[in-house]
Coordinates of C-alpha atoms in Angstrom, one line a residue:
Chain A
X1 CA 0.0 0.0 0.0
X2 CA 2.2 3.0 -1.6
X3 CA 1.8 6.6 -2.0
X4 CA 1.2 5.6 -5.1
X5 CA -2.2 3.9 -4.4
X6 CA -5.2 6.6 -5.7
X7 CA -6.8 6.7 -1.9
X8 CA -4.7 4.8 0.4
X9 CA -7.0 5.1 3.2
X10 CA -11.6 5.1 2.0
X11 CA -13.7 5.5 4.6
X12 CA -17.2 4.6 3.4
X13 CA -20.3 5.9 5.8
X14 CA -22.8 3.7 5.4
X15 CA -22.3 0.1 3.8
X16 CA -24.8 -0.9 1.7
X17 CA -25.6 -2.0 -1.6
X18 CA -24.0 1.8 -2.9
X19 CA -21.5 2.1 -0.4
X20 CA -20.7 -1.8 -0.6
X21 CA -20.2 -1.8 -4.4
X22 CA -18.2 1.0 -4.7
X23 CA -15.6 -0.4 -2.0
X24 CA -15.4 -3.5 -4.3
X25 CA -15.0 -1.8 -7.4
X26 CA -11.9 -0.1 -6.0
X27 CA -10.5 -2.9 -4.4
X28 CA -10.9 -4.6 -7.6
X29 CA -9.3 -1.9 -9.4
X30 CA -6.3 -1.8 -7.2
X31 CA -7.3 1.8 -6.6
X32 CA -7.5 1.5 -2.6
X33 CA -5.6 1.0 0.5
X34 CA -7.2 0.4 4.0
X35 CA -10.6 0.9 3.6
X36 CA -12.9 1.4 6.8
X37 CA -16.2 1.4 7.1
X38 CA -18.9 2.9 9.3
X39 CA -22.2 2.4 10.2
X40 CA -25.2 1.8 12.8
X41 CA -25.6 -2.0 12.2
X42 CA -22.9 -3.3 13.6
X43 CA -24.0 -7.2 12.1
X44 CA -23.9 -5.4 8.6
X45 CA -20.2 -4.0 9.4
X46 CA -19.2 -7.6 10.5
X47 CA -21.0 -8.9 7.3
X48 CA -19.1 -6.4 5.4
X49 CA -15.6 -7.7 6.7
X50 CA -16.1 -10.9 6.3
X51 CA -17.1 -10.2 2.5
X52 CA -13.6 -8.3 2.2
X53 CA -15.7 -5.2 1.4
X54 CA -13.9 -3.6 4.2
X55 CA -11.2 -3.8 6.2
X56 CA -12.3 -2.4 9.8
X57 CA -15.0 -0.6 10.8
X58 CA -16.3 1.4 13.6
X59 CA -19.9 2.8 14.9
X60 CA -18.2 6.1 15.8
X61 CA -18.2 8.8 12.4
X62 CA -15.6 10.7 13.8
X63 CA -13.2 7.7 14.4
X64 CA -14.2 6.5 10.8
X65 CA -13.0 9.7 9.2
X66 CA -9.4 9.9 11.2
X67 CA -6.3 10.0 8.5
X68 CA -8.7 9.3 6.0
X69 CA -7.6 10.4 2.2
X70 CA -11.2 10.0 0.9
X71 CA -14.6 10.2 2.9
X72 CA -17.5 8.6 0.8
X73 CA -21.1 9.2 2.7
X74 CA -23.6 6.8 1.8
X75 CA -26.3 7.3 4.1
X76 CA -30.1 8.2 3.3
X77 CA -30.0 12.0 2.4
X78 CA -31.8 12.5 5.8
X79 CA -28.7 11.6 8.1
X80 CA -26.4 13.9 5.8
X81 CA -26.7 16.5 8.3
X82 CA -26.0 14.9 11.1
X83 CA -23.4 13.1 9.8
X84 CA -21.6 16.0 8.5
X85 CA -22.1 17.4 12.5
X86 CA -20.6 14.2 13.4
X87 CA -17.2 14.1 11.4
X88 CA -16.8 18.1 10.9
X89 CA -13.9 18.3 13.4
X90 CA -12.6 15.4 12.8
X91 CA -11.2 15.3 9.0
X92 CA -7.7 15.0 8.0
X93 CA -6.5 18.5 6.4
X94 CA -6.0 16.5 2.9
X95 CA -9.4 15.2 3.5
X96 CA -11.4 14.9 0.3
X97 CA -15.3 14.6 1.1
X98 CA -17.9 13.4 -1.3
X99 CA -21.4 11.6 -1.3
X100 CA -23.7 9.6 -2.8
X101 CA -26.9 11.3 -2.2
X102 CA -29.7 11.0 -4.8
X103 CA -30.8 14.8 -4.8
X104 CA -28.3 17.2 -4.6
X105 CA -29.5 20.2 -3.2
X106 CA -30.6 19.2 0.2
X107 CA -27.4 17.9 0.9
X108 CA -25.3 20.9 -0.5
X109 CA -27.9 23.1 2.2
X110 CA -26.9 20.5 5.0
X111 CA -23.3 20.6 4.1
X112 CA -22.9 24.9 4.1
X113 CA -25.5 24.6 7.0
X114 CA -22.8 22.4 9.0
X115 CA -19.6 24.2 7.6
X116 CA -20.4 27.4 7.5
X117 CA -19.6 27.6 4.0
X118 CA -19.1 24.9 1.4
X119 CA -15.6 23.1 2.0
X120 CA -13.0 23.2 -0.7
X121 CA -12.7 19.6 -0.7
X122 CA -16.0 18.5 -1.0
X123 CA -17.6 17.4 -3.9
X124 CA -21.3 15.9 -4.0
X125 CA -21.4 13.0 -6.1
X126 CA -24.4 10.8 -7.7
X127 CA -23.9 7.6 -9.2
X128 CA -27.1 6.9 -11.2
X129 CA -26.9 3.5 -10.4
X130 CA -28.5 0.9 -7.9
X131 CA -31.1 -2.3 -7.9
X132 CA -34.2 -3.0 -5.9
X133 CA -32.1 -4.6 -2.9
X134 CA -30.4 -3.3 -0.2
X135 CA -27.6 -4.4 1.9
X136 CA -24.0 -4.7 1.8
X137 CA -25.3 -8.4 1.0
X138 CA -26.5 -6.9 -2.1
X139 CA -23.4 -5.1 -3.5
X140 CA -21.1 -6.3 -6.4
X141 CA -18.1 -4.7 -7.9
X142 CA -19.5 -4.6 -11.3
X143 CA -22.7 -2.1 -10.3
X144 CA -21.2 1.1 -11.8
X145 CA -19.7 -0.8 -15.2
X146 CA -21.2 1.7 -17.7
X147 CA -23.2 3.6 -15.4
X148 CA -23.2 8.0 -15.1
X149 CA -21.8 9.3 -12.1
X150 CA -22.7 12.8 -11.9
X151 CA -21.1 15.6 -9.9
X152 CA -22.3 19.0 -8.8
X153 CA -19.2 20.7 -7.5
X154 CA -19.5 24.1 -6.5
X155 CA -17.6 27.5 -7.1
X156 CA -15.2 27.0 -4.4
X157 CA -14.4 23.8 -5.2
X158 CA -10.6 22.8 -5.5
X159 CA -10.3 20.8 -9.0
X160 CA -7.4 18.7 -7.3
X161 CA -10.7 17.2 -5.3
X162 CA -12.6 17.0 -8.2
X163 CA -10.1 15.4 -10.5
X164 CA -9.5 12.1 -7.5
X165 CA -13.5 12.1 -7.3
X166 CA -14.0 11.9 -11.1
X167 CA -11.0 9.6 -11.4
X168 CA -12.4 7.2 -8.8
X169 CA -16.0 6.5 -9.9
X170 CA -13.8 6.4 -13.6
X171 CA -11.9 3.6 -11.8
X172 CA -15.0 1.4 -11.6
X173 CA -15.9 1.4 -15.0
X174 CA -18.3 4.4 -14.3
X175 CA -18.6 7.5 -16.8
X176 CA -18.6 10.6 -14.9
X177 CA -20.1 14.0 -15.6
X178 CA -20.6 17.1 -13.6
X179 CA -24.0 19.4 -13.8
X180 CA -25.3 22.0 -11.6
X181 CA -27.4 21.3 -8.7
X182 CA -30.8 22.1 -9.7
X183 CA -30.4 20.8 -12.8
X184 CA -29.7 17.1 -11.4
X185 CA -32.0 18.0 -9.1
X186 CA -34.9 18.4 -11.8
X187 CA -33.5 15.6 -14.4
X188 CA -33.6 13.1 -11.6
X189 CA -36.9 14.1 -10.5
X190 CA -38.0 13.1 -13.9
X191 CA -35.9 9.8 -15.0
X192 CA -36.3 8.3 -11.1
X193 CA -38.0 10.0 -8.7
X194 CA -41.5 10.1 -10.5
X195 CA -41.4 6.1 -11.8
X196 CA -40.8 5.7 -8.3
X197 CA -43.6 7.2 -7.2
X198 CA -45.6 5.9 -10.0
X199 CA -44.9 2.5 -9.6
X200 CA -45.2 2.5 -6.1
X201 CA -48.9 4.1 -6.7
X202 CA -49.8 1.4 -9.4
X203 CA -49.2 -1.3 -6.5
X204 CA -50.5 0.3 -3.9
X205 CA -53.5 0.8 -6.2
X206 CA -54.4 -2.8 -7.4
X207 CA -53.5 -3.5 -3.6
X208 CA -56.9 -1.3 -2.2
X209 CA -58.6 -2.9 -4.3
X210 CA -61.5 -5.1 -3.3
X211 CA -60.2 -8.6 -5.6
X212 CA -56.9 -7.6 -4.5
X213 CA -55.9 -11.3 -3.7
X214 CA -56.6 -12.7 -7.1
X215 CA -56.0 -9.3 -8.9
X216 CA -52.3 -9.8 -9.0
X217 CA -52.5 -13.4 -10.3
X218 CA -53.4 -12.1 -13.6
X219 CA -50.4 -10.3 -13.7
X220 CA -48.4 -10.5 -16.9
X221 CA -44.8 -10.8 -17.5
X222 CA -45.0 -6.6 -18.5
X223 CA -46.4 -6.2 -14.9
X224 CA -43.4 -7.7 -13.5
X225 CA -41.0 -5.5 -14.9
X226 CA -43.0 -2.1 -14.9
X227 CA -43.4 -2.4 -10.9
X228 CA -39.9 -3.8 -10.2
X229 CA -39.0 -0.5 -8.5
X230 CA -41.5 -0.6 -5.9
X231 CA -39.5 -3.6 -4.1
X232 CA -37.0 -0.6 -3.3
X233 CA -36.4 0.0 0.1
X234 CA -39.6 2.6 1.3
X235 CA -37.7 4.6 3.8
X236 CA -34.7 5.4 1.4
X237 CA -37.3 6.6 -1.1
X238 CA -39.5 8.3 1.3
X239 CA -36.5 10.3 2.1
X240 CA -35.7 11.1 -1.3
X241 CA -39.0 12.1 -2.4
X242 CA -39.6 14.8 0.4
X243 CA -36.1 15.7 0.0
X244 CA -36.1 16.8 -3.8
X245 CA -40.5 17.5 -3.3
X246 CA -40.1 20.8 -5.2
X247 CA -38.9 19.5 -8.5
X248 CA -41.0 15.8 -8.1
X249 CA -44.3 18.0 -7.1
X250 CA -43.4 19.8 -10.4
X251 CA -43.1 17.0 -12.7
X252 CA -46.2 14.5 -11.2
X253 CA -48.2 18.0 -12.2
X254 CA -46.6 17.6 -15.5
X255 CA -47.5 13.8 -15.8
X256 CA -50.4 14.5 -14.5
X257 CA -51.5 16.8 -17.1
X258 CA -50.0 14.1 -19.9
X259 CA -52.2 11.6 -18.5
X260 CA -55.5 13.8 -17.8
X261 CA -54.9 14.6 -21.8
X262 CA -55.1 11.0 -23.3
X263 CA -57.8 10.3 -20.6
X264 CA -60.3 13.1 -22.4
X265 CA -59.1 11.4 -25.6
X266 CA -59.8 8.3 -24.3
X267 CA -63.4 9.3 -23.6
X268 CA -63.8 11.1 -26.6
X269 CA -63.0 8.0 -29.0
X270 CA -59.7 10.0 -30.2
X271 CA -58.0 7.1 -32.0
X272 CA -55.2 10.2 -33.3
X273 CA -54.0 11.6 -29.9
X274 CA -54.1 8.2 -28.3
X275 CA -52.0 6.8 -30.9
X276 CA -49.8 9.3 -31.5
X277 CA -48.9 9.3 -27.8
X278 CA -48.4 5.9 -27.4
X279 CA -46.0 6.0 -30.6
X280 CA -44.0 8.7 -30.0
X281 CA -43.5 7.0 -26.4
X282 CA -42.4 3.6 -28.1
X283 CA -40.1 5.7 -30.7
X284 CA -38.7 7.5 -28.1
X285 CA -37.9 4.3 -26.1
X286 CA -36.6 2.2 -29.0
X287 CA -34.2 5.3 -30.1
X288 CA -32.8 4.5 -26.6
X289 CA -32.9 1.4 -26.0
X290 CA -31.9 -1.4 -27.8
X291 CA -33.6 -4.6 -25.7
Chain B
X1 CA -53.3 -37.2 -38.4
X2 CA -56.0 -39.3 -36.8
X3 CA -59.3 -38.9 -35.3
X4 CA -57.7 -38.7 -31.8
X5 CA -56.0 -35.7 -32.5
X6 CA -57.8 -32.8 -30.0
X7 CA -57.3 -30.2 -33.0
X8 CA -57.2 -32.3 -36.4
X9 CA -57.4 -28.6 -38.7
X10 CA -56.8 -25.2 -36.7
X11 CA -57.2 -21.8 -38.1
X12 CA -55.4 -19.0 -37.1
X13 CA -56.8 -16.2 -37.9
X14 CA -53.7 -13.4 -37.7
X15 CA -50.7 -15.1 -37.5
X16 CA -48.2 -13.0 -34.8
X17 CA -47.1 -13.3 -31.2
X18 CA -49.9 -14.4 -30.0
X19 CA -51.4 -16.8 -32.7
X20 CA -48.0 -17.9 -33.8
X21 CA -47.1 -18.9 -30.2
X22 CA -50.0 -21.0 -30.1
X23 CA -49.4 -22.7 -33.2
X24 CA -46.2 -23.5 -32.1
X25 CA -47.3 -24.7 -28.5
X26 CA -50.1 -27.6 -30.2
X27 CA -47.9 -28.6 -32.8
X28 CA -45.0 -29.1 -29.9
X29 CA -48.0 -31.0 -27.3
X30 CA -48.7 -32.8 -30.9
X31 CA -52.3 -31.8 -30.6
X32 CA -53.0 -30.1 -33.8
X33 CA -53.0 -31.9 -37.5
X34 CA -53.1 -29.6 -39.8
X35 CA -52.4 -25.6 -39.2
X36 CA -53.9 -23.1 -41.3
X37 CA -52.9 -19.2 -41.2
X38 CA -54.9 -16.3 -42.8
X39 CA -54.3 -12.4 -42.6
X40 CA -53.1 -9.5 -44.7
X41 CA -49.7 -9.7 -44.6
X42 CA -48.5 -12.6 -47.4
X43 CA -44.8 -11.7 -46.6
X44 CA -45.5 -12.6 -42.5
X45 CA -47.9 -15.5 -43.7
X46 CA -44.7 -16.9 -46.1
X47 CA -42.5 -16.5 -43.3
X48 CA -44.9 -18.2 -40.8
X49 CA -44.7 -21.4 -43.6
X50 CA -40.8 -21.0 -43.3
X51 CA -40.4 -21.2 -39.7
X52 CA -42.9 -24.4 -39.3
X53 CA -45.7 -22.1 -37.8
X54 CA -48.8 -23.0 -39.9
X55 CA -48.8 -25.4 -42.9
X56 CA -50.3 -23.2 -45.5
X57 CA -52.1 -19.6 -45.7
X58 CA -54.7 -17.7 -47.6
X59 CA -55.6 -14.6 -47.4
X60 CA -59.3 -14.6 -47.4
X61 CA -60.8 -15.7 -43.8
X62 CA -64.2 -17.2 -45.6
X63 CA -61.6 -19.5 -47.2
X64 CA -59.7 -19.9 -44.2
X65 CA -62.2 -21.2 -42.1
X66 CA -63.3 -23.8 -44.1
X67 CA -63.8 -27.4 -42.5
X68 CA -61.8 -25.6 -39.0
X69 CA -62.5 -28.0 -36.2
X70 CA -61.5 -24.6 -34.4
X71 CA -60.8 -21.0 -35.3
X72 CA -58.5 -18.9 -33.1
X73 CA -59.2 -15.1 -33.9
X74 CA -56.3 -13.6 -32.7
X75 CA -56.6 -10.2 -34.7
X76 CA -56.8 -6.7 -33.1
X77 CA -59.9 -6.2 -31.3
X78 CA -60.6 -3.3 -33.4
X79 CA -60.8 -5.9 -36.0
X80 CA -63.0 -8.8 -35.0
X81 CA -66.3 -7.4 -36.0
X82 CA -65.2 -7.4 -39.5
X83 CA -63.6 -10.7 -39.1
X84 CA -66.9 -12.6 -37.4
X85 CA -68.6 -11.2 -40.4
X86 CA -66.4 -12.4 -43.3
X87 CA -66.5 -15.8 -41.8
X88 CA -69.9 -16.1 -40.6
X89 CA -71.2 -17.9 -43.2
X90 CA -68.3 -19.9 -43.9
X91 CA -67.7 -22.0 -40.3
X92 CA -68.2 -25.7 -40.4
X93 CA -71.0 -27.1 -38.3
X94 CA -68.7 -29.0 -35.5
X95 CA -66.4 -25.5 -35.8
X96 CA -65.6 -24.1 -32.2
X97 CA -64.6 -20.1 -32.7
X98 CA -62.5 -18.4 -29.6
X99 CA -60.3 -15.4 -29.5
X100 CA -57.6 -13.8 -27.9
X101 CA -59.1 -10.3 -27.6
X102 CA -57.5 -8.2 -24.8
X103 CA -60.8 -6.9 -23.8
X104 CA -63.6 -8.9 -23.7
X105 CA -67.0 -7.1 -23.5
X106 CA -66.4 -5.6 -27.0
X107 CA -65.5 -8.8 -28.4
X108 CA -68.7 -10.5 -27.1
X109 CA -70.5 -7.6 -28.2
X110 CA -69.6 -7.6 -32.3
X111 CA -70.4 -11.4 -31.6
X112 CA -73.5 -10.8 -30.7
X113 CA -74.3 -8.0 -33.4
X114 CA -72.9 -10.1 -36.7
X115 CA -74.6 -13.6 -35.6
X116 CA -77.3 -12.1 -33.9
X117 CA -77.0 -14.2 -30.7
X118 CA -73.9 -15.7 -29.5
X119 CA -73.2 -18.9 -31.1
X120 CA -73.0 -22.0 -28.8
X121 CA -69.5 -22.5 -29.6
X122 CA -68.6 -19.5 -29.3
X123 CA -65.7 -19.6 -26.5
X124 CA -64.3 -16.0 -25.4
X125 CA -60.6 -16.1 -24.4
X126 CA -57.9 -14.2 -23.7
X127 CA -54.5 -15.7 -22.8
X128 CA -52.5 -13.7 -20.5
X129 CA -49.1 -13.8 -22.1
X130 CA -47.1 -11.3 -24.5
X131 CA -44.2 -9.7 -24.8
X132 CA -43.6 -6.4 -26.1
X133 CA -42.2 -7.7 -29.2
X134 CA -44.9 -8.3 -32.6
X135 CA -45.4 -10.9 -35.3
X136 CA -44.5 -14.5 -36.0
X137 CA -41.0 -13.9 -35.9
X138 CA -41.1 -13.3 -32.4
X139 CA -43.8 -16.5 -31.5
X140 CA -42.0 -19.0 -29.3
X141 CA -43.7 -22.4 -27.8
X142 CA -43.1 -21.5 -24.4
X143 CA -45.1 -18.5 -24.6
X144 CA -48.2 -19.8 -22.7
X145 CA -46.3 -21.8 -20.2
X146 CA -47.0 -21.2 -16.4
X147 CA -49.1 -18.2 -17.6
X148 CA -52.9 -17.7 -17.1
X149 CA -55.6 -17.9 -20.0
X150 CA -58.8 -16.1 -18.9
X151 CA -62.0 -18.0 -20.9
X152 CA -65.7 -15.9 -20.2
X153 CA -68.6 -18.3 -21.6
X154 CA -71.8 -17.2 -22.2
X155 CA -74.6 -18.9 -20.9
X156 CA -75.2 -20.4 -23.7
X157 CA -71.8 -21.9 -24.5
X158 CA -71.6 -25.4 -25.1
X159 CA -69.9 -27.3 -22.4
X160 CA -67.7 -29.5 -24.9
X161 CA -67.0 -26.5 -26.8
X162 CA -65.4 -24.5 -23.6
X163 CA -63.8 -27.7 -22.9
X164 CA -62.0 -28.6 -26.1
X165 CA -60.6 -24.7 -25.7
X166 CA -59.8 -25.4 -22.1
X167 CA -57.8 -28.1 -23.2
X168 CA -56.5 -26.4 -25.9
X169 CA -54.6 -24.3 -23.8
X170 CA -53.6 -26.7 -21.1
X171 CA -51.7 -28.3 -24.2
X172 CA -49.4 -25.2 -24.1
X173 CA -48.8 -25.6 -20.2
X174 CA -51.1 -22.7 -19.0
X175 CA -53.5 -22.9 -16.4
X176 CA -57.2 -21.4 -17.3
X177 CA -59.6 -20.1 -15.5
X178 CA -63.6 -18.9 -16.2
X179 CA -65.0 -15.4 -15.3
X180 CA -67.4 -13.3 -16.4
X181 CA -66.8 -10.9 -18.9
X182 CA -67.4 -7.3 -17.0
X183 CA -64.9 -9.0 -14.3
X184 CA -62.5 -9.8 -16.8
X185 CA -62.1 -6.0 -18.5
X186 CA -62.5 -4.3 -15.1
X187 CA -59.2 -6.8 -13.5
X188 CA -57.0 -6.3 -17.0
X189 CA -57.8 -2.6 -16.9
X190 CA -55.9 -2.5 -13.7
X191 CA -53.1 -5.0 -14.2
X192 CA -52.6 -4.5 -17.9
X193 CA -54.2 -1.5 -19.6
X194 CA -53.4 1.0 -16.8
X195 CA -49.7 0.1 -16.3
X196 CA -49.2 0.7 -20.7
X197 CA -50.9 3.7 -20.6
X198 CA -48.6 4.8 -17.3
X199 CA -45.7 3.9 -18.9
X200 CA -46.7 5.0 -22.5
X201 CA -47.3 8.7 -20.5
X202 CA -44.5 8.7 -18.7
X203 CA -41.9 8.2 -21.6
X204 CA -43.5 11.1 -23.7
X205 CA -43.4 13.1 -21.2
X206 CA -40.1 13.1 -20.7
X207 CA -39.6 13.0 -24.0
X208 CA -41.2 16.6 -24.7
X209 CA -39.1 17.9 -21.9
X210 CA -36.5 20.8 -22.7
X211 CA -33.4 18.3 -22.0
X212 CA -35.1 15.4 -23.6
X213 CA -31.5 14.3 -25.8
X214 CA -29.8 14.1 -22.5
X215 CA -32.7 13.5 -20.0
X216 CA -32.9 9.8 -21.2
X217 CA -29.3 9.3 -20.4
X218 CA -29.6 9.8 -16.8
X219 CA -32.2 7.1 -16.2
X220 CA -30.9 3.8 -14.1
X221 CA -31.1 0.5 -14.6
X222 CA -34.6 0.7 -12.9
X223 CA -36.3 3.2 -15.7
X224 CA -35.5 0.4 -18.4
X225 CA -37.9 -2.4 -16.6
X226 CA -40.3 0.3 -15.4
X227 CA -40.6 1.5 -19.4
X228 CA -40.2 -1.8 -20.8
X229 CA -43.9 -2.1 -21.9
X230 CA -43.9 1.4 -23.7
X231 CA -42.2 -0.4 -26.7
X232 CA -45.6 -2.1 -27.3
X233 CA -47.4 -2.0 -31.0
X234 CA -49.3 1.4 -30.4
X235 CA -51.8 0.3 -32.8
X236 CA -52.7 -2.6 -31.0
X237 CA -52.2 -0.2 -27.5
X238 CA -54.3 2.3 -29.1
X239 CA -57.2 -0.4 -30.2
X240 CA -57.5 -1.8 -26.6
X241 CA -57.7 1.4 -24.7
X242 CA -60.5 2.4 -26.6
X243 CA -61.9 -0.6 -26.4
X244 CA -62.0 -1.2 -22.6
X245 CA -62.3 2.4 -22.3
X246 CA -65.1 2.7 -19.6
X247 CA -63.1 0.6 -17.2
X248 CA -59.8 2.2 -17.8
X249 CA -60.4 5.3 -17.0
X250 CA -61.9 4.4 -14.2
X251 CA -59.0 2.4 -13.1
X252 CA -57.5 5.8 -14.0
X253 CA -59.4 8.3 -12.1
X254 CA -58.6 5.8 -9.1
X255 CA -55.0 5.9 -9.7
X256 CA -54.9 10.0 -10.4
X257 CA -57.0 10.3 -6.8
X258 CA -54.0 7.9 -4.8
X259 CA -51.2 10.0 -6.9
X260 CA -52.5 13.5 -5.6
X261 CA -53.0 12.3 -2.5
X262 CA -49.5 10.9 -2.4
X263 CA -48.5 14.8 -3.8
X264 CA -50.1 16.3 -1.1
X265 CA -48.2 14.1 1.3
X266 CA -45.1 15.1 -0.1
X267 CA -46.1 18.8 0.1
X268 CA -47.0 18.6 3.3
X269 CA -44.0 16.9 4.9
X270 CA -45.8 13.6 6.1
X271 CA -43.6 11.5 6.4
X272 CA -46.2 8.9 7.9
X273 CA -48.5 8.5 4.5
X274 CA -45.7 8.8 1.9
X275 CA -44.1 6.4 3.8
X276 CA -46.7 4.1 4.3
X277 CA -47.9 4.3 1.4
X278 CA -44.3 2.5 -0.4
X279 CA -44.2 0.2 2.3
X280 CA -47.6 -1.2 1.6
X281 CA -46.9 -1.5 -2.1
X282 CA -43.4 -2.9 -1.9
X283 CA -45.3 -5.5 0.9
X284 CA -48.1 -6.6 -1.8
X285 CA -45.2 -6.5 -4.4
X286 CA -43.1 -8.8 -2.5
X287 CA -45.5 -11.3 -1.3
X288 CA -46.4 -11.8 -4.7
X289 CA -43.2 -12.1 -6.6
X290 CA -40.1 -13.6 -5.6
X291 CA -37.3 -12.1 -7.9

């Protein structure tokens, strides 16, 4: 473990399926020294060792964070406040801090909220990445192979910090940009936030209804896939959802609207408007994706 | 091909996913003799002889249907009452019609108009199988297999008749089941036609959005599934919106009521009923899939 190593000592704060992953990945890429890992559940942490996700780990942030080279938070965006509180006075000088959080602009509040201002060295992070299970159980060094990373770094921020952010996510196969706040804020609102809370609806939905127990049985395969988000874990999403409200509230007004339109041509016997809508969807999938 | 065949000459009236993958499934349980394909497409209908789907094709349904011990009708719905009367006159006496409308009401209903009553064996079905790829090219024999074939006789339905297309189906390895026909479009309006039309609105509207070339990029693995269905025909989307149309948008109207009220959670900071809310949909998910 040389100076030559790209962070000789990680701490990761919180080890889950993101946190978990992103320790492998490094590992794998050769990119990390120690790496120590912090958390509430201490079974998790033990879990986590025994996997070789980690090295050592401790309940206490501020011991997590000592002589650390690169500080990765991975908590729900709710604790990032507190944990910022918790490991203020205790980072290295060189320390570069960074997070995971899935909307940006709470955290960035939290963090000049806790600082005072925004630190040099810190640079809020995103990988647009994940699956529907949780757990350190759940991560796998390949999760970020191919996947955006984006990151909002601020005016202040020192590039030096940027550069080791970018080039770590880089170092697990991960394509990195960077984009203001709001705008992640808003995009994300849009390509995850809403399905979530869509899918989550449809389920909870067929579930009030009064066949609810055979209702699901008739299910087909599409089904299966289209509410595949709503096995996500409900108090990481809750979180999110309040946290970036403004921008979601925004665009379920906007889908809304969309769907309130095909309903009146529904009614109306509008063959045009309901085709048109469902084939500019399925062009605008297919130019995407290639199943 | 002997007497003890169940299916000694099937016709298949629209030769694609659907009716392909049935053809496939007899001739693979040996049940069917000889297979006979009719639509409007001679290139899809040559290709269909090619690949071993059906045995021989013509293009003119009264010709089709001629000496059928059973007709599969597995056009668009917005098709059949033109199809029931080209082959009205033309059905042997032993023939046993059935579909594989999405929606059933409007099915029974051009039935009823272009014979006047429903005929005895006359056997309503809709299997509950697809994926969101079209035409015989993309008809496999494992289609039907652990999947769920709805069948909604009339009253008057002869009891061999809803047998033999009981049977039929259990030769491709699904399991069927009987309900009336008002049940049967009010349950697929929820766990089918509600979920395309979601997913059909949600990709357009982030497709008109400002950002839409880059938007798209930043969706997660998660988006893909949840938008999977919106690369369905939107023809065929179109026809059986419009066709099941009362129940939809009531399944609608349901869904838009449980969506603002999950907005007005999220406005108001409850952390209670947004979170409740996922949990009890990621509960009714999980207990009825096991990914």
């Amino acid at each position: 473990m040389g100076d030559t190593l790209l962070i000789p000592r990680l701490t990761i704060i919180g080890v889950g399926l993101i946190g978990g992953s992103l320790a492998r990945a490094l590992r794998r890429a050769g990119a990390v020294g120690e790496v120590v890992g912090c958390g509430r559940n201490e079974q998790s942490l033990r879990r986590g060792v025994e996997l070789g996700v980690i090295d050592r780990y401790t309940s206490d942030p501020a011991a997590a964070v000592e002589g650390a080279d690169v500080v990765v938070i991975c908590t729900p965006v709710s604790a990032m406040r507190a944990m910022f509180t918790a490991i203020r006075d205790h980072l290295a000088p060189q320390a570069i801090l960074t997070d995971v959080g899935s909307v940006k602009g709470c955290v960035v509040a939290d963090a000049q909220a806790v600082f005072g201002s925004l630190p040099e060295r810190f640079v809020p992070g995103h990988p647009i990445a994940g699956t529907e299970n949780s757990g350190v159980e759940a991560s796998f060094a390949e999760l970020y192979e191919r996947r955006r990373v984006i990151l909002t770094p601020h005016v202040e921020s020192d590039a030096a910090a940027v550069d080791r952010v970018r080039t770590m996510w880089q170092c697990c196969g991960a394509e990195v940009v960077e984009m203001g706040v709001r705008h992640h804020d808003e995009v994300l609102a849009a390509t995850s936030h809403l399905p979530h809370v869509l899918a989550y609806t449809v389920v909870d939905t067929l579930a009030s209804m009064d066949d609810r127990a055979e209702i699901f049985r008739f299910a087909a395969g599409g089904f299966r896939d289209f509410t595949r988000i709503s096995a996500s874990d409900p108090a990481m999403w809750r979180d999110i959802c309040l946290a970036n409200r403004d921008c979601l509230v925004r665009t379920i007004d906007e889908y809304v609207d969309n769907l309130q339109r095909l309903r009146s041509a529904l009614i109306a016997g509008d063959e045009t408007t309901v085709f048109e809508t469902f084939r500019r969807a399925k062009h605008a999938r297919d130019n995407f994706y290639r199943d």
